[in-house]
Amino acid sequence: MEYKNIIFAVEAGVARLTLNRPDKLNSFTGEMHAELRDALDRVQADTSVRVLVLTGAGRAFCAGQDLADPDMARTASGGMPDIGNVVEKNYKPLVLRLQNLRVPTIAAVNGIAAGAGASVALACDLVIATQSASFLQAFSKIGLIPDTGGTWFLPQRVGMARAMGLAMLADKLPAAKAAEWGLIWEAVADDAFAARINALATQLAGMPTKALVRTRQAMHAAPGHTLEQQLSFEGGFMRELGWSPDYAEGVAAFMEKRAPEFTGE
Ligand code: T3D
């Protein structure tokens, strides 16, 4: 598939996916969603990939849904938009692809992340933003709710009081405060951002991939489990990982007092 709205490249185990409609602050269109599905399926199929970096071109990360997109999914009965279709067709598959990806994910938030753009960042495992970036739950300004997993990710990351304030008042949350509140992992000086993202991607690409992904799955499963269920759930993953080559390598490297060489297996 030829990409017109994203840039996708794989190098040294790092897949970089750049939302590339800078004039429209990288807002999502139906066409962009189709390209994202294709690129994420390539990441899933390419065993050389050990980490995904998702970022935006230009001054924004992503301004959410392109409100002017004439995508067929948005038109429906009686001339009224059927936004539920857009969620089912585009946003739900995007979040599920990110959550089910077989490699860890980094949202490199280079500028404002608004609406579904903010939710997609939060669907990644680590969110790193420039100091000048901000997060905006833009939905209430246009009569919608935080979708794309927003109502799931926000309270889990910052608690109900802050999630409710962010969602209802739709004030911009600067990156530094987002880090202070635990919405994101780190806010980085703008001029140090590219180097920080590269270092982090290289670090994750050299780690035991399966353990990182099972960590994501266990963390997200926990709210739906009792403690007893979660202990068993963890036990299942521990059993599986205990049979993995990367576990054998990690223990061998520790015993031999050397750096491990993980393969992601
Ligand atoms: O189908 C559905 O609707 C369902 C899906 C819903 C999920 C959602 O994401 S709902 C939320 C949608 N997003 C928004 O409501 C955010 C709208 N954008 C803004 O509020 C502002 O653009 C920002 C706060 C993000 C940035 O403000 P600023 O002043 O830095 O930039 P700007 O001048 O507003 O935008 C620059 C250009 O990008 C401008 O185009 P122009 O006039 O230069 O040709 C603007 O129209 C365009 N743009 C920004 N966001 C969007 C957009 N165009 C279409 N859709 C956008 N979301």
PDB file of C-alpha atoms and ligand atoms in Angstrom:
ATOM      1  CA  MET A   1       0.000   0.000   0.000  1.00  0.00           C
ATOM      2  CA  GLU A   2       1.269   3.467  -0.871  1.00  0.00           C
ATOM      3  CA  TYR A   3       1.144   5.893   2.058  1.00  0.00           C
ATOM      4  CA  LYS A   4       0.006   9.502   1.564  1.00  0.00           C
ATOM      5  CA  ASN A   5      -0.827  10.425   5.160  1.00  0.00           C
ATOM      6  CA  ILE A   6       1.835   8.652   7.181  1.00  0.00           C
ATOM      7  CA  ILE A   7       5.553   7.951   6.938  1.00  0.00           C
ATOM      8  CA  PHE A   8       6.643   4.458   7.907  1.00  0.00           C
ATOM      9  CA  ALA A   9      10.175   3.118   8.225  1.00  0.00           C
ATOM     10  CA  VAL A  10      11.944   0.262   9.989  1.00  0.00           C
ATOM     11  CA  GLU A  11      15.597   0.505  10.957  1.00  0.00           C
ATOM     12  CA  ALA A  12      17.682  -1.437  13.470  1.00  0.00           C
ATOM     13  CA  GLY A  13      14.640  -3.010  15.118  1.00  0.00           C
ATOM     14  CA  VAL A  14      12.811   0.325  15.483  1.00  0.00           C
ATOM     15  CA  ALA A  15       9.601   0.943  13.496  1.00  0.00           C
ATOM     16  CA  ARG A  16       8.830   4.665  13.191  1.00  0.00           C
ATOM     17  CA  LEU A  17       5.351   5.711  12.247  1.00  0.00           C
ATOM     18  CA  THR A  18       4.861   9.424  11.626  1.00  0.00           C
ATOM     19  CA  LEU A  19       1.400  10.968  11.203  1.00  0.00           C
ATOM     20  CA  ASN A  20       2.010  13.212   8.226  1.00  0.00           C
ATOM     21  CA  ARG A  21      -0.667  15.840   7.587  1.00  0.00           C
ATOM     22  CA  PRO A  22       1.147  18.742   9.258  1.00  0.00           C
ATOM     23  CA  ASP A  23      -1.059  21.444   7.656  1.00  0.00           C
ATOM     24  CA  LYS A  24      -4.065  19.910   9.444  1.00  0.00           C
ATOM     25  CA  LEU A  25      -2.117  19.119  12.622  1.00  0.00           C
ATOM     26  CA  ASN A  26      -1.994  15.433  11.597  1.00  0.00           C
ATOM     27  CA  SER A  27      -5.717  15.014  12.221  1.00  0.00           C
ATOM     28  CA  PHE A  28      -7.118  11.582  11.359  1.00  0.00           C
ATOM     29  CA  THR A  29      -8.992  10.899   8.128  1.00  0.00           C
ATOM     30  CA  GLY A  30     -10.500   7.634   6.929  1.00  0.00           C
ATOM     31  CA  GLU A  31      -7.618   7.351   4.466  1.00  0.00           C
ATOM     32  CA  MET A  32      -5.042   7.859   7.212  1.00  0.00           C
ATOM     33  CA  HIS A  33      -6.727   5.195   9.337  1.00  0.00           C
ATOM     34  CA  ALA A  34      -6.495   2.686   6.461  1.00  0.00           C
ATOM     35  CA  GLU A  35      -2.780   3.433   6.141  1.00  0.00           C
ATOM     36  CA  LEU A  36      -2.295   3.089   9.903  1.00  0.00           C
ATOM     37  CA  ARG A  37      -3.985  -0.309   9.885  1.00  0.00           C
ATOM     38  CA  ASP A  38      -1.709  -1.435   7.071  1.00  0.00           C
ATOM     39  CA  ALA A  39       1.472  -0.159   8.769  1.00  0.00           C
ATOM     40  CA  LEU A  40       0.595  -1.659  12.145  1.00  0.00           C
ATOM     41  CA  ASP A  41      -0.132  -5.007  10.477  1.00  0.00           C
ATOM     42  CA  ARG A  42       3.338  -4.800   8.922  1.00  0.00           C
ATOM     43  CA  VAL A  43       4.856  -4.163  12.352  1.00  0.00           C
ATOM     44  CA  GLN A  44       2.974  -7.168  13.727  1.00  0.00           C
ATOM     45  CA  ALA A  45       4.237  -9.401  10.906  1.00  0.00           C
ATOM     46  CA  ASP A  46       7.867  -8.211  10.859  1.00  0.00           C
ATOM     47  CA  THR A  47       9.824 -10.134  13.467  1.00  0.00           C
ATOM     48  CA  SER A  48      12.832  -7.809  13.025  1.00  0.00           C
ATOM     49  CA  VAL A  49      10.808  -5.037  14.725  1.00  0.00           C
ATOM     50  CA  ARG A  50      11.360  -4.772  18.506  1.00  0.00           C
ATOM     51  CA  VAL A  51       9.715  -1.410  19.267  1.00  0.00           C
ATOM     52  CA  LEU A  52       7.273   1.048  17.661  1.00  0.00           C
ATOM     53  CA  VAL A  53       7.660   4.840  17.858  1.00  0.00           C
ATOM     54  CA  LEU A  54       4.528   6.834  16.965  1.00  0.00           C
ATOM     55  CA  THR A  55       4.968  10.559  16.362  1.00  0.00           C
ATOM     56  CA  GLY A  56       3.692  13.505  14.310  1.00  0.00           C
ATOM     57  CA  ALA A  57       5.179  15.655  11.534  1.00  0.00           C
ATOM     58  CA  GLY A  58       5.474  19.399  12.047  1.00  0.00           C
ATOM     59  CA  ARG A  59       4.314  21.276  15.137  1.00  0.00           C
ATOM     60  CA  ALA A  60       1.580  18.886  16.346  1.00  0.00           C
ATOM     61  CA  PHE A  61       1.343  15.263  17.392  1.00  0.00           C
ATOM     62  CA  CYS A  62      -2.305  14.903  16.318  1.00  0.00           C
ATOM     63  CA  ALA A  63      -5.466  17.044  16.562  1.00  0.00           C
ATOM     64  CA  GLY A  64      -7.837  14.064  16.645  1.00  0.00           C
ATOM     65  CA  GLN A  65     -10.499  13.411  14.058  1.00  0.00           C
ATOM     66  CA  ASP A  66     -10.347  15.648  10.969  1.00  0.00           C
ATOM     67  CA  LEU A  67     -13.678  17.368  11.460  1.00  0.00           C
ATOM     68  CA  ALA A  68     -13.857  18.191   7.739  1.00  0.00           C
ATOM     69  CA  ASP A  69     -13.169  14.646   6.494  1.00  0.00           C
ATOM     70  CA  PRO A  70     -15.853  13.571   4.014  1.00  0.00           C
ATOM     71  CA  ASP A  71     -15.182   9.889   4.865  1.00  0.00           C
ATOM     72  CA  MET A  72     -18.158   7.710   3.924  1.00  0.00           C
ATOM     73  CA  ALA A  73     -18.168   6.204   7.404  1.00  0.00           C
ATOM     74  CA  ARG A  74     -19.174   9.592   8.814  1.00  0.00           C
ATOM     75  CA  THR A  75     -22.273  10.002   6.656  1.00  0.00           C
ATOM     76  CA  ALA A  76     -25.346   7.995   7.492  1.00  0.00           C
ATOM     77  CA  SER A  77     -29.080   7.779   7.601  1.00  0.00           C
ATOM     78  CA  GLY A  78     -31.080  10.958   7.171  1.00  0.00           C
ATOM     79  CA  GLY A  79     -27.974  13.006   6.323  1.00  0.00           C
ATOM     80  CA  MET A  80     -26.871  13.011   9.977  1.00  0.00           C
ATOM     81  CA  PRO A  81     -23.325  11.834  10.721  1.00  0.00           C
ATOM     82  CA  ASP A  82     -22.982   8.386  12.276  1.00  0.00           C
ATOM     83  CA  ILE A  83     -19.968   8.893  14.470  1.00  0.00           C
ATOM     84  CA  GLY A  84     -20.503   5.485  16.048  1.00  0.00           C
ATOM     85  CA  ASN A  85     -19.517   4.035  12.657  1.00  0.00           C
ATOM     86  CA  VAL A  86     -16.280   6.008  12.689  1.00  0.00           C
ATOM     87  CA  VAL A  87     -15.444   4.725  16.147  1.00  0.00           C
ATOM     88  CA  GLU A  88     -16.168   1.097  15.185  1.00  0.00           C
ATOM     89  CA  LYS A  89     -14.474   1.237  11.802  1.00  0.00           C
ATOM     90  CA  ASN A  90     -11.445   3.385  12.568  1.00  0.00           C
ATOM     91  CA  TYR A  91     -10.684   4.180  16.209  1.00  0.00           C
ATOM     92  CA  LYS A  92     -11.508   0.882  17.916  1.00  0.00           C
ATOM     93  CA  PRO A  93      -9.301  -1.133  15.513  1.00  0.00           C
ATOM     94  CA  LEU A  94      -6.486   1.400  15.939  1.00  0.00           C
ATOM     95  CA  VAL A  95      -6.462   1.185  19.739  1.00  0.00           C
ATOM     96  CA  LEU A  96      -6.797  -2.608  19.681  1.00  0.00           C
ATOM     97  CA  ARG A  97      -3.946  -2.924  17.197  1.00  0.00           C
ATOM     98  CA  LEU A  98      -1.718  -0.801  19.457  1.00  0.00           C
ATOM     99  CA  GLN A  99      -2.726  -2.710  22.579  1.00  0.00           C
ATOM    100  CA  ASN A 100      -2.247  -6.113  20.917  1.00  0.00           C
ATOM    101  CA  LEU A 101       1.024  -5.263  19.218  1.00  0.00           C
ATOM    102  CA  ARG A 102       3.791  -7.811  19.828  1.00  0.00           C
ATOM    103  CA  VAL A 103       6.305  -5.063  20.570  1.00  0.00           C
ATOM    104  CA  PRO A 104       6.373  -2.188  23.096  1.00  0.00           C
ATOM    105  CA  THR A 105       5.132   1.181  21.887  1.00  0.00           C
ATOM    106  CA  ILE A 106       6.352   4.743  22.487  1.00  0.00           C
ATOM    107  CA  ALA A 107       4.199   7.804  21.777  1.00  0.00           C
ATOM    108  CA  ALA A 108       6.696  10.564  20.956  1.00  0.00           C
ATOM    109  CA  VAL A 109       4.402  13.541  21.468  1.00  0.00           C
ATOM    110  CA  ASN A 110       6.163  16.325  19.596  1.00  0.00           C
ATOM    111  CA  GLY A 111       3.357  18.906  19.966  1.00  0.00           C
ATOM    112  CA  ILE A 112      -0.289  19.217  20.848  1.00  0.00           C
ATOM    113  CA  ALA A 113      -2.239  15.969  21.222  1.00  0.00           C
ATOM    114  CA  ALA A 114      -5.962  16.742  21.066  1.00  0.00           C
ATOM    115  CA  GLY A 115      -9.144  14.657  21.005  1.00  0.00           C
ATOM    116  CA  ALA A 116      -8.538  11.171  19.669  1.00  0.00           C
ATOM    117  CA  GLY A 117      -4.919  12.228  19.144  1.00  0.00           C
ATOM    118  CA  ALA A 118      -4.479  12.394  22.916  1.00  0.00           C
ATOM    119  CA  SER A 119      -6.249   9.054  23.381  1.00  0.00           C
ATOM    120  CA  VAL A 120      -4.036   7.345  20.804  1.00  0.00           C
ATOM    121  CA  ALA A 121      -0.937   8.628  22.614  1.00  0.00           C
ATOM    122  CA  LEU A 122      -2.318   7.197  25.868  1.00  0.00           C
ATOM    123  CA  ALA A 123      -2.901   3.854  24.144  1.00  0.00           C
ATOM    124  CA  CYS A 124       0.887   3.528  23.807  1.00  0.00           C
ATOM    125  CA  ASP A 125       3.012   1.963  26.553  1.00  0.00           C
ATOM    126  CA  LEU A 126       5.293   4.946  27.193  1.00  0.00           C
ATOM    127  CA  VAL A 127       4.294   8.529  26.449  1.00  0.00           C
ATOM    128  CA  ILE A 128       7.141  11.040  26.152  1.00  0.00           C
ATOM    129  CA  ALA A 129       6.353  14.638  25.244  1.00  0.00           C
ATOM    130  CA  THR A 130       8.271  17.802  24.478  1.00  0.00           C
ATOM    131  CA  GLN A 131       8.018  20.506  27.156  1.00  0.00           C
ATOM    132  CA  SER A 132       6.104  22.633  24.652  1.00  0.00           C
ATOM    133  CA  ALA A 133       3.524  19.927  23.942  1.00  0.00           C
ATOM    134  CA  SER A 134       0.134  19.762  25.599  1.00  0.00           C
ATOM    135  CA  PHE A 135      -2.786  17.366  25.959  1.00  0.00           C
ATOM    136  CA  LEU A 136      -6.303  18.513  25.205  1.00  0.00           C
ATOM    137  CA  GLN A 137      -9.494  16.551  25.786  1.00  0.00           C
ATOM    138  CA  ALA A 138     -11.186  18.577  23.057  1.00  0.00           C
ATOM    139  CA  PHE A 139     -14.319  16.430  22.898  1.00  0.00           C
ATOM    140  CA  SER A 140     -16.662  18.349  25.211  1.00  0.00           C
ATOM    141  CA  LYS A 141     -16.038  21.507  23.170  1.00  0.00           C
ATOM    142  CA  ILE A 142     -17.839  19.882  20.248  1.00  0.00           C
ATOM    143  CA  GLY A 143     -20.443  17.920  22.202  1.00  0.00           C
ATOM    144  CA  LEU A 144     -18.694  14.526  22.367  1.00  0.00           C
ATOM    145  CA  ILE A 145     -17.077  12.298  25.005  1.00  0.00           C
ATOM    146  CA  PRO A 146     -13.417  11.221  25.232  1.00  0.00           C
ATOM    147  CA  ASP A 147     -13.417   8.250  22.860  1.00  0.00           C
ATOM    148  CA  THR A 148     -10.647   6.055  21.462  1.00  0.00           C
ATOM    149  CA  GLY A 149     -10.250   4.676  24.983  1.00  0.00           C
ATOM    150  CA  GLY A 150     -10.093   8.094  26.635  1.00  0.00           C
ATOM    151  CA  THR A 151     -12.651   7.222  29.308  1.00  0.00           C
ATOM    152  CA  TRP A 152     -10.623   4.058  30.043  1.00  0.00           C
ATOM    153  CA  PHE A 153      -7.077   5.432  29.969  1.00  0.00           C
ATOM    154  CA  LEU A 154      -7.645   8.809  31.656  1.00  0.00           C
ATOM    155  CA  PRO A 155      -9.046   7.681  35.043  1.00  0.00           C
ATOM    156  CA  GLN A 156      -6.572   4.811  35.195  1.00  0.00           C
ATOM    157  CA  ARG A 157      -3.630   7.141  34.671  1.00  0.00           C
ATOM    158  CA  VAL A 158      -4.614  10.207  36.701  1.00  0.00           C
ATOM    159  CA  GLY A 159      -7.562   9.151  38.882  1.00  0.00           C
ATOM    160  CA  MET A 160     -11.234  10.069  38.548  1.00  0.00           C
ATOM    161  CA  ALA A 161     -11.068  13.660  39.838  1.00  0.00           C
ATOM    162  CA  ARG A 162      -8.437  14.777  37.344  1.00  0.00           C
ATOM    163  CA  ALA A 163      -9.882  12.663  34.513  1.00  0.00           C
ATOM    164  CA  MET A 164     -13.271  14.282  35.021  1.00  0.00           C
ATOM    165  CA  GLY A 165     -11.807  17.792  35.151  1.00  0.00           C
ATOM    166  CA  LEU A 166      -9.747  17.245  32.004  1.00  0.00           C
ATOM    167  CA  ALA A 167     -12.666  15.717  30.098  1.00  0.00           C
ATOM    168  CA  MET A 168     -15.364  18.172  31.135  1.00  0.00           C
ATOM    169  CA  LEU A 169     -13.426  21.437  31.151  1.00  0.00           C
ATOM    170  CA  ALA A 170     -11.225  20.668  28.111  1.00  0.00           C
ATOM    171  CA  ASP A 171      -8.350  22.850  29.278  1.00  0.00           C
ATOM    172  CA  LYS A 172      -4.955  22.288  27.697  1.00  0.00           C
ATOM    173  CA  LEU A 173      -2.717  20.274  30.042  1.00  0.00           C
ATOM    174  CA  PRO A 174       0.947  21.238  29.523  1.00  0.00           C
ATOM    175  CA  ALA A 175       3.371  18.302  29.174  1.00  0.00           C
ATOM    176  CA  ALA A 176       5.220  19.071  32.423  1.00  0.00           C
ATOM    177  CA  LYS A 177       1.986  18.937  34.395  1.00  0.00           C
ATOM    178  CA  ALA A 178       0.921  15.805  32.515  1.00  0.00           C
ATOM    179  CA  ALA A 179       4.143  14.158  33.708  1.00  0.00           C
ATOM    180  CA  GLU A 180       3.645  15.482  37.262  1.00  0.00           C
ATOM    181  CA  TRP A 181       0.104  14.008  37.297  1.00  0.00           C
ATOM    182  CA  GLY A 182       1.249  10.636  35.928  1.00  0.00           C
ATOM    183  CA  LEU A 183      -0.641  10.979  32.643  1.00  0.00           C
ATOM    184  CA  ILE A 184       2.628  10.493  30.760  1.00  0.00           C
ATOM    185  CA  TRP A 185       6.073   9.115  31.583  1.00  0.00           C
ATOM    186  CA  GLU A 186       8.247  12.141  30.848  1.00  0.00           C
ATOM    187  CA  ALA A 187       8.322  15.714  29.519  1.00  0.00           C
ATOM    188  CA  VAL A 188      11.626  16.470  27.790  1.00  0.00           C
ATOM    189  CA  ALA A 189      13.204  19.778  26.722  1.00  0.00           C
ATOM    190  CA  ASP A 190      12.350  20.365  23.064  1.00  0.00           C
ATOM    191  CA  ASP A 191      15.986  20.399  21.942  1.00  0.00           C
ATOM    192  CA  ALA A 192      16.715  17.105  23.741  1.00  0.00           C
ATOM    193  CA  PHE A 193      13.561  15.337  22.539  1.00  0.00           C
ATOM    194  CA  ALA A 194      14.823  13.559  19.389  1.00  0.00           C
ATOM    195  CA  ALA A 195      17.894  12.205  21.176  1.00  0.00           C
ATOM    196  CA  ARG A 196      15.795  11.029  24.144  1.00  0.00           C
ATOM    197  CA  ILE A 197      13.320   9.208  21.886  1.00  0.00           C
ATOM    198  CA  ASN A 198      16.154   7.556  19.932  1.00  0.00           C
ATOM    199  CA  ALA A 199      17.865   6.426  23.140  1.00  0.00           C
ATOM    200  CA  LEU A 200      14.650   5.052  24.568  1.00  0.00           C
ATOM    201  CA  ALA A 201      13.764   3.235  21.335  1.00  0.00           C
ATOM    202  CA  THR A 202      17.236   1.688  21.189  1.00  0.00           C
ATOM    203  CA  GLN A 203      16.958   0.661  24.844  1.00  0.00           C
ATOM    204  CA  LEU A 204      13.553  -1.016  24.383  1.00  0.00           C
ATOM    205  CA  ALA A 205      14.648  -2.667  21.110  1.00  0.00           C
ATOM    206  CA  GLY A 206      17.389  -4.461  23.065  1.00  0.00           C
ATOM    207  CA  MET A 207      15.144  -5.694  25.861  1.00  0.00           C
ATOM    208  CA  PRO A 208      13.194  -8.964  26.245  1.00  0.00           C
ATOM    209  CA  THR A 209      10.265  -8.026  24.007  1.00  0.00           C
ATOM    210  CA  LYS A 210       7.839 -10.718  25.140  1.00  0.00           C
ATOM    211  CA  ALA A 211       8.276  -9.781  28.804  1.00  0.00           C
ATOM    212  CA  LEU A 212       7.525  -6.122  28.008  1.00  0.00           C
ATOM    213  CA  VAL A 213       4.377  -7.023  26.102  1.00  0.00           C
ATOM    214  CA  ARG A 214       3.194  -9.447  28.805  1.00  0.00           C
ATOM    215  CA  THR A 215       3.796  -6.621  31.306  1.00  0.00           C
ATOM    216  CA  ARG A 216       1.423  -4.385  29.311  1.00  0.00           C
ATOM    217  CA  GLN A 217      -1.180  -7.143  29.145  1.00  0.00           C
ATOM    218  CA  ALA A 218      -0.962  -7.947  32.849  1.00  0.00           C
ATOM    219  CA  MET A 219      -1.190  -4.273  33.866  1.00  0.00           C
ATOM    220  CA  HIS A 220      -4.266  -3.688  31.711  1.00  0.00           C
ATOM    221  CA  ALA A 221      -5.964  -6.907  32.829  1.00  0.00           C
ATOM    222  CA  ALA A 222      -5.580  -6.100  36.540  1.00  0.00           C
ATOM    223  CA  PRO A 223      -8.604  -3.752  36.988  1.00  0.00           C
ATOM    224  CA  GLY A 224     -10.937  -6.525  35.780  1.00  0.00           C
ATOM    225  CA  HIS A 225      -9.500  -9.115  38.178  1.00  0.00           C
ATOM    226  CA  THR A 226      -9.574  -9.846  41.891  1.00  0.00           C
ATOM    227  CA  LEU A 227      -6.127 -10.056  43.505  1.00  0.00           C
ATOM    228  CA  GLU A 228      -6.392 -13.848  43.487  1.00  0.00           C
ATOM    229  CA  GLN A 229      -7.276 -13.892  39.785  1.00  0.00           C
ATOM    230  CA  GLN A 230      -4.448 -11.504  38.993  1.00  0.00           C
ATOM    231  CA  LEU A 231      -1.926 -13.627  40.906  1.00  0.00           C
ATOM    232  CA  SER A 232      -2.922 -16.605  38.757  1.00  0.00           C
ATOM    233  CA  PHE A 233      -2.857 -14.464  35.599  1.00  0.00           C
ATOM    234  CA  GLU A 234       0.685 -13.344  36.428  1.00  0.00           C
ATOM    235  CA  GLY A 235       1.597 -16.977  37.125  1.00  0.00           C
ATOM    236  CA  GLY A 236       0.507 -17.984  33.616  1.00  0.00           C
ATOM    237  CA  PHE A 237       2.716 -15.344  32.016  1.00  0.00           C
ATOM    238  CA  MET A 238       5.614 -16.197  34.343  1.00  0.00           C
ATOM    239  CA  ARG A 239       5.330 -19.860  33.340  1.00  0.00           C
ATOM    240  CA  GLU A 240       5.380 -18.964  29.655  1.00  0.00           C
ATOM    241  CA  LEU A 241       8.266 -16.491  30.010  1.00  0.00           C
ATOM    242  CA  GLY A 242      10.223 -18.937  32.146  1.00  0.00           C
ATOM    243  CA  TRP A 243      10.431 -21.181  29.079  1.00  0.00           C
ATOM    244  CA  SER A 244      11.632 -18.340  26.827  1.00  0.00           C
ATOM    245  CA  PRO A 245      15.161 -18.002  25.395  1.00  0.00           C
ATOM    246  CA  ASP A 246      15.320 -14.403  26.686  1.00  0.00           C
ATOM    247  CA  TYR A 247      14.760 -15.570  30.274  1.00  0.00           C
ATOM    248  CA  ALA A 248      17.526 -18.157  29.872  1.00  0.00           C
ATOM    249  CA  GLU A 249      19.796 -15.451  28.441  1.00  0.00           C
ATOM    250  CA  GLY A 250      18.927 -12.958  31.192  1.00  0.00           C
ATOM    251  CA  VAL A 251      19.762 -15.424  33.957  1.00  0.00           C
ATOM    252  CA  ALA A 252      22.915 -16.676  32.185  1.00  0.00           C
ATOM    253  CA  ALA A 253      24.130 -13.096  31.666  1.00  0.00           C
ATOM    254  CA  PHE A 254      23.513 -12.307  35.336  1.00  0.00           C
ATOM    255  CA  MET A 255      25.438 -15.379  36.506  1.00  0.00           C
ATOM    256  CA  GLU A 256      28.292 -14.686  34.089  1.00  0.00           C
ATOM    257  CA  LYS A 257      28.378 -10.982  35.052  1.00  0.00           C
ATOM    258  CA  ARG A 258      27.980  -9.806  31.447  1.00  0.00           C
ATOM    259  CA  ALA A 259      25.434  -7.730  29.504  1.00  0.00           C
ATOM    260  CA  PRO A 260      22.539  -9.848  28.195  1.00  0.00           C
ATOM    261  CA  GLU A 261      21.915 -10.197  24.466  1.00  0.00           C
ATOM    262  CA  PHE A 262      18.168 -10.527  24.168  1.00  0.00           C
ATOM    263  CA  THR A 263      16.639 -11.664  20.893  1.00  0.00           C
ATOM    264  CA  GLY A 264      12.998 -10.916  21.652  1.00  0.00           C
ATOM    265  CA  GLU A 265      12.252 -14.658  21.762  1.00  0.00           C
TER     266      GLU A 265
HETATM  267  O1  T3D B   1     -15.929  11.511  13.234  1.00  0.00           O
HETATM  268  C1  T3D B   1     -15.872  12.063  14.325  1.00  0.00           C
HETATM  269  O2  T3D B   1     -15.974  13.284  14.490  1.00  0.00           O
HETATM  270  C2  T3D B   1     -15.700  11.158  15.549  1.00  0.00           C
HETATM  271  C3  T3D B   1     -14.363  11.177  16.127  1.00  0.00           C
HETATM  272  C4  T3D B   1     -14.103  11.867  17.205  1.00  0.00           C
HETATM  273  C5  T3D B   1     -12.775  11.817  17.843  1.00  0.00           C
HETATM  274  C6  T3D B   1     -12.187  13.192  18.018  1.00  0.00           C
HETATM  275  O3  T3D B   1     -10.986  13.312  17.907  1.00  0.00           O
HETATM  276  S1  T3D B   1     -13.209  14.501  18.385  1.00  0.00           S
HETATM  277  C7  T3D B   1     -12.069  15.859  18.595  1.00  0.00           C
HETATM  278  C8  T3D B   1     -11.635  16.436  17.289  1.00  0.00           C
HETATM  279  N1  T3D B   1     -10.572  17.403  17.460  1.00  0.00           N
HETATM  280  C9  T3D B   1     -10.783  18.647  17.898  1.00  0.00           C
HETATM  281  O4  T3D B   1     -11.870  19.038  18.197  1.00  0.00           O
HETATM  282  C10 T3D B   1      -9.576  19.556  17.937  1.00  0.00           C
HETATM  283  C11 T3D B   1      -9.753  20.679  16.944  1.00  0.00           C
HETATM  284  N2  T3D B   1      -8.548  21.497  16.860  1.00  0.00           N
HETATM  285  C12 T3D B   1      -8.269  22.425  17.786  1.00  0.00           C
HETATM  286  O5  T3D B   1      -8.954  22.615  18.766  1.00  0.00           O
HETATM  287  C13 T3D B   1      -7.055  23.250  17.513  1.00  0.00           C
HETATM  288  O6  T3D B   1      -6.696  23.114  16.165  1.00  0.00           O
HETATM  289  C14 T3D B   1      -5.846  22.855  18.402  1.00  0.00           C
HETATM  290  C15 T3D B   1      -6.102  23.270  19.849  1.00  0.00           C
HETATM  291  C16 T3D B   1      -5.559  21.348  18.317  1.00  0.00           C
HETATM  292  C17 T3D B   1      -4.577  23.622  17.895  1.00  0.00           C
HETATM  293  O7  T3D B   1      -4.872  24.981  17.816  1.00  0.00           O
HETATM  294  P1  T3D B   1      -3.891  25.962  16.991  1.00  0.00           P
HETATM  295  O8  T3D B   1      -4.403  27.352  17.210  1.00  0.00           O
HETATM  296  O9  T3D B   1      -2.494  25.666  17.381  1.00  0.00           O
HETATM  297  O10 T3D B   1      -4.034  25.534  15.453  1.00  0.00           O
HETATM  298  P2  T3D B   1      -5.253  25.836  14.471  1.00  0.00           P
HETATM  299  O11 T3D B   1      -5.027  27.144  13.786  1.00  0.00           O
HETATM  300  O12 T3D B   1      -6.553  25.655  15.168  1.00  0.00           O
HETATM  301  O13 T3D B   1      -5.117  24.640  13.411  1.00  0.00           O
HETATM  302  C18 T3D B   1      -4.171  24.680  12.332  1.00  0.00           C
HETATM  303  C19 T3D B   1      -4.866  24.097  11.121  1.00  0.00           C
HETATM  304  O14 T3D B   1      -5.212  22.751  11.398  1.00  0.00           O
HETATM  305  C20 T3D B   1      -6.150  24.829  10.779  1.00  0.00           C
HETATM  306  O15 T3D B   1      -6.317  24.746   9.368  1.00  0.00           O
HETATM  307  P3  T3D B   1      -6.196  26.064   8.440  1.00  0.00           P
HETATM  308  O16 T3D B   1      -7.192  27.044   8.959  1.00  0.00           O
HETATM  309  O17 T3D B   1      -4.771  26.523   8.643  1.00  0.00           O
HETATM  310  O18 T3D B   1      -6.481  25.570   7.059  1.00  0.00           O
HETATM  311  C21 T3D B   1      -7.184  23.978  11.461  1.00  0.00           C
HETATM  312  O19 T3D B   1      -8.466  24.096  10.903  1.00  0.00           O
HETATM  313  C22 T3D B   1      -6.607  22.602  11.208  1.00  0.00           C
HETATM  314  N3  T3D B   1      -7.118  21.621  12.183  1.00  0.00           N
HETATM  315  C23 T3D B   1      -6.758  21.513  13.473  1.00  0.00           C
HETATM  316  N4  T3D B   1      -7.439  20.539  14.044  1.00  0.00           N
HETATM  317  C24 T3D B   1      -8.250  20.029  13.101  1.00  0.00           C
HETATM  318  C25 T3D B   1      -8.053  20.728  11.910  1.00  0.00           C
HETATM  319  N5  T3D B   1      -8.721  20.449  10.787  1.00  0.00           N
HETATM  320  C26 T3D B   1      -9.633  19.442  10.847  1.00  0.00           C
HETATM  321  N6  T3D B   1      -9.869  18.743  11.964  1.00  0.00           N
HETATM  322  C27 T3D B   1      -9.209  18.994  13.101  1.00  0.00           C
HETATM  323  N7  T3D B   1      -9.439  18.231  14.200  1.00  0.00           N
END
